[in-house]
Amino acid sequence: MTLRTSFMFAKSLIFPKAEKKSSARRSLFGAMICIGLSIVPMFVVLSITNGMIDGMTQRIIGLSSGHLQAYVAAGIDSNSTAEKFCSYAQGLKESDDEVLQVYPEVQVSALAAGKNVRSGIEIRAVEEDIFEKNQSFKSLFTFIDGDLSEFKNGQTCALIGKKMAQELQLQVGDSFRVITTRSVNEKIIPKLTSFKVGAIISSGYQELDQFWVFIPLETAFDKLSLENASYNIMIETADAFATDLVRIQRHCSSYFGRYANVYRWDQIHSAEFENFSSTKVMLVLVMLLIILVASVNISSAIIMLVMERQKEIAILKSIGASPSGVSLSFLLAGMSCAIGGIIFGLPLGIILTIFSNQIIKGVENLINLFTRLFHGSEIVLMDPAYYLAEIPVEIPIKQILLILLGVLILSFLVSFLPAHKAGKETPLEILRKN
């Protein structure tokens, strides 16, 4: 039995010339649809998960820690004034060509008092032009209201997060008080500083920026109590994922000596990224189990097809068909089912992924329509308190190709046993059974 003959027999198994009722063919096409439908959630989940994790990672690295972060000791002369602190950080950039940019920052935990509400905040005192020269700040922060005009002038102006503005009931132009503490004669004395809201901003990831309040670096040294402040320098390199980031870290550590500790971003945020990785692995594992269940249907369909086509098998064997040729025909039928499922499921998965934000928004509007009819509270499916406000669409081509290859291999394995059994059937045994 030649290869061409095996292909022709496989074609007749799937698309017979004489149309007749066949439970096996219906099962085969049903298995193909199941494979396609199982690929769709796998594709969507993997693409959305990758986009969400990459979006969160980009914000955590770019807005929170930088590629490297130096924690400078307090009380040294290098950070006694804003000018000296900036010069100290700039010296690192000049000492290493692989350090592209440095961003000195003073962080202070404080209490903010709005109109009727108080809340804990994290003050981040940064250079006035950081929202223009830092590409992550420039591209990832969205100005909900207000602008940078007063902030760049170095006034007692603050940029606050959207969530913080809602909690403190503040709008652009409103004033609020910041309470820091200082020690006097072994007593803790509060210090009040009044700030004006210059703009309300959001990074699209509320869990990250909900407590952030940005003020000019000069203002922090002039107006706040910095007894409990931490002095940090965000260090930007060419690539946060470069293999030589460890070497750059060592060089930065040698520059600062005993006055600072330098950490990589993956050391600072190790817990978050372990959580991201474990979540992604669990989701992919669940999707693979769904594909496995769908693939078992192929095996069932091939078994039914072998039982229905026993007479054809007996005739082919009687005229000299080889066992391997018959097995190959049924194996091709199973593999064509998997390929058909991929052709059906892949475009559908791509479409759902590309329009995922619009689909989620549409479902959200539909649900809220019913909740308004029954006087219920509205819901937000993509709540920025837990997720990104908008899903970054990213199609991981390499991972998708690996999964599709896995689907083909899995389909081959589940089709092999019934196909091999069909090839071992002898004409005499078939006639005896029938």
Coordinates of N, CA, C and O in Angstrom, one line a residue, residues 40 43-44 345-359 393 395:
V40 N -9.1 28.1 21.6 CA -9.5 29.5 21.8 C -9.2 30.0 23.2 O -8.5 31.0 23.3
F43 N -5.4 30.2 23.8 CA -4.8 31.3 23.1 C -5.1 32.6 23.8 O -4.2 33.5 24.0
V44 N -6.4 32.9 24.1 CA -6.8 34.1 24.8 C -6.1 34.3 26.1 O -5.6 35.3 26.5
G345 N -9.9 27.1 15.4 CA -9.7 27.8 16.7 C -8.7 29.0 16.7 O -8.9 30.0 17.4
L346 N -7.7 28.9 15.8 CA -6.7 29.9 15.9 C -7.2 31.3 15.4 O -6.9 32.3 16.1
P347 N -7.9 31.4 14.3 CA -8.4 32.8 13.9 C -9.4 33.3 15.0 O -9.3 34.5 15.3
L348 N -10.2 32.5 15.5 CA -11.2 32.9 16.5 C -10.4 33.4 17.8 O -10.8 34.4 18.3
G349 N -9.4 32.7 18.2 CA -8.6 33.1 19.3 C -7.9 34.5 19.1 O -7.9 35.3 20.0
I350 N -7.4 34.7 17.9 CA -6.7 35.9 17.5 C -7.7 37.1 17.6 O -7.4 38.2 18.1
I351 N -8.9 36.9 17.0 CA -9.9 37.9 17.0 C -10.4 38.3 18.4 O -10.4 39.5 18.8
L352 N -10.6 37.3 19.2 CA -11.0 37.6 20.6 C -9.9 38.3 21.4 O -10.2 39.1 22.3
T353 N -8.7 37.9 21.1 CA -7.6 38.6 21.8 C -7.4 40.0 21.4 O -7.3 40.9 22.3
I354 N -7.5 40.3 20.1 CA -7.3 41.7 19.6 C -8.4 42.6 20.2 O -8.1 43.7 20.5
F355 N -9.6 42.1 20.2 CA -10.8 42.9 20.7 C -11.1 42.6 22.1 O -12.3 42.8 22.5
S356 N -10.2 42.1 22.9 CA -10.5 41.7 24.3 C -11.0 42.9 25.1 O -11.9 42.8 25.9
N357 N -10.3 44.0 25.0 CA -10.7 45.2 25.8 C -12.2 45.6 25.4 O -13.0 46.0 26.3
Q358 N -12.5 45.6 24.1 CA -13.8 46.0 23.7 C -14.9 45.0 24.2 O -16.0 45.4 24.6
I359 N -14.5 43.7 24.1 CA -15.5 42.7 24.6 C -15.7 42.8 26.1 O -16.9 42.7 26.5
V393 N -2.6 44.2 24.7 CA -2.7 43.1 23.8 C -1.3 42.6 23.3 O -0.6 43.4 22.7
I395 N 0.5 39.1 21.5 CA 0.4 37.7 21.0 C 1.8 37.1 21.0 O 2.6 37.4 20.2

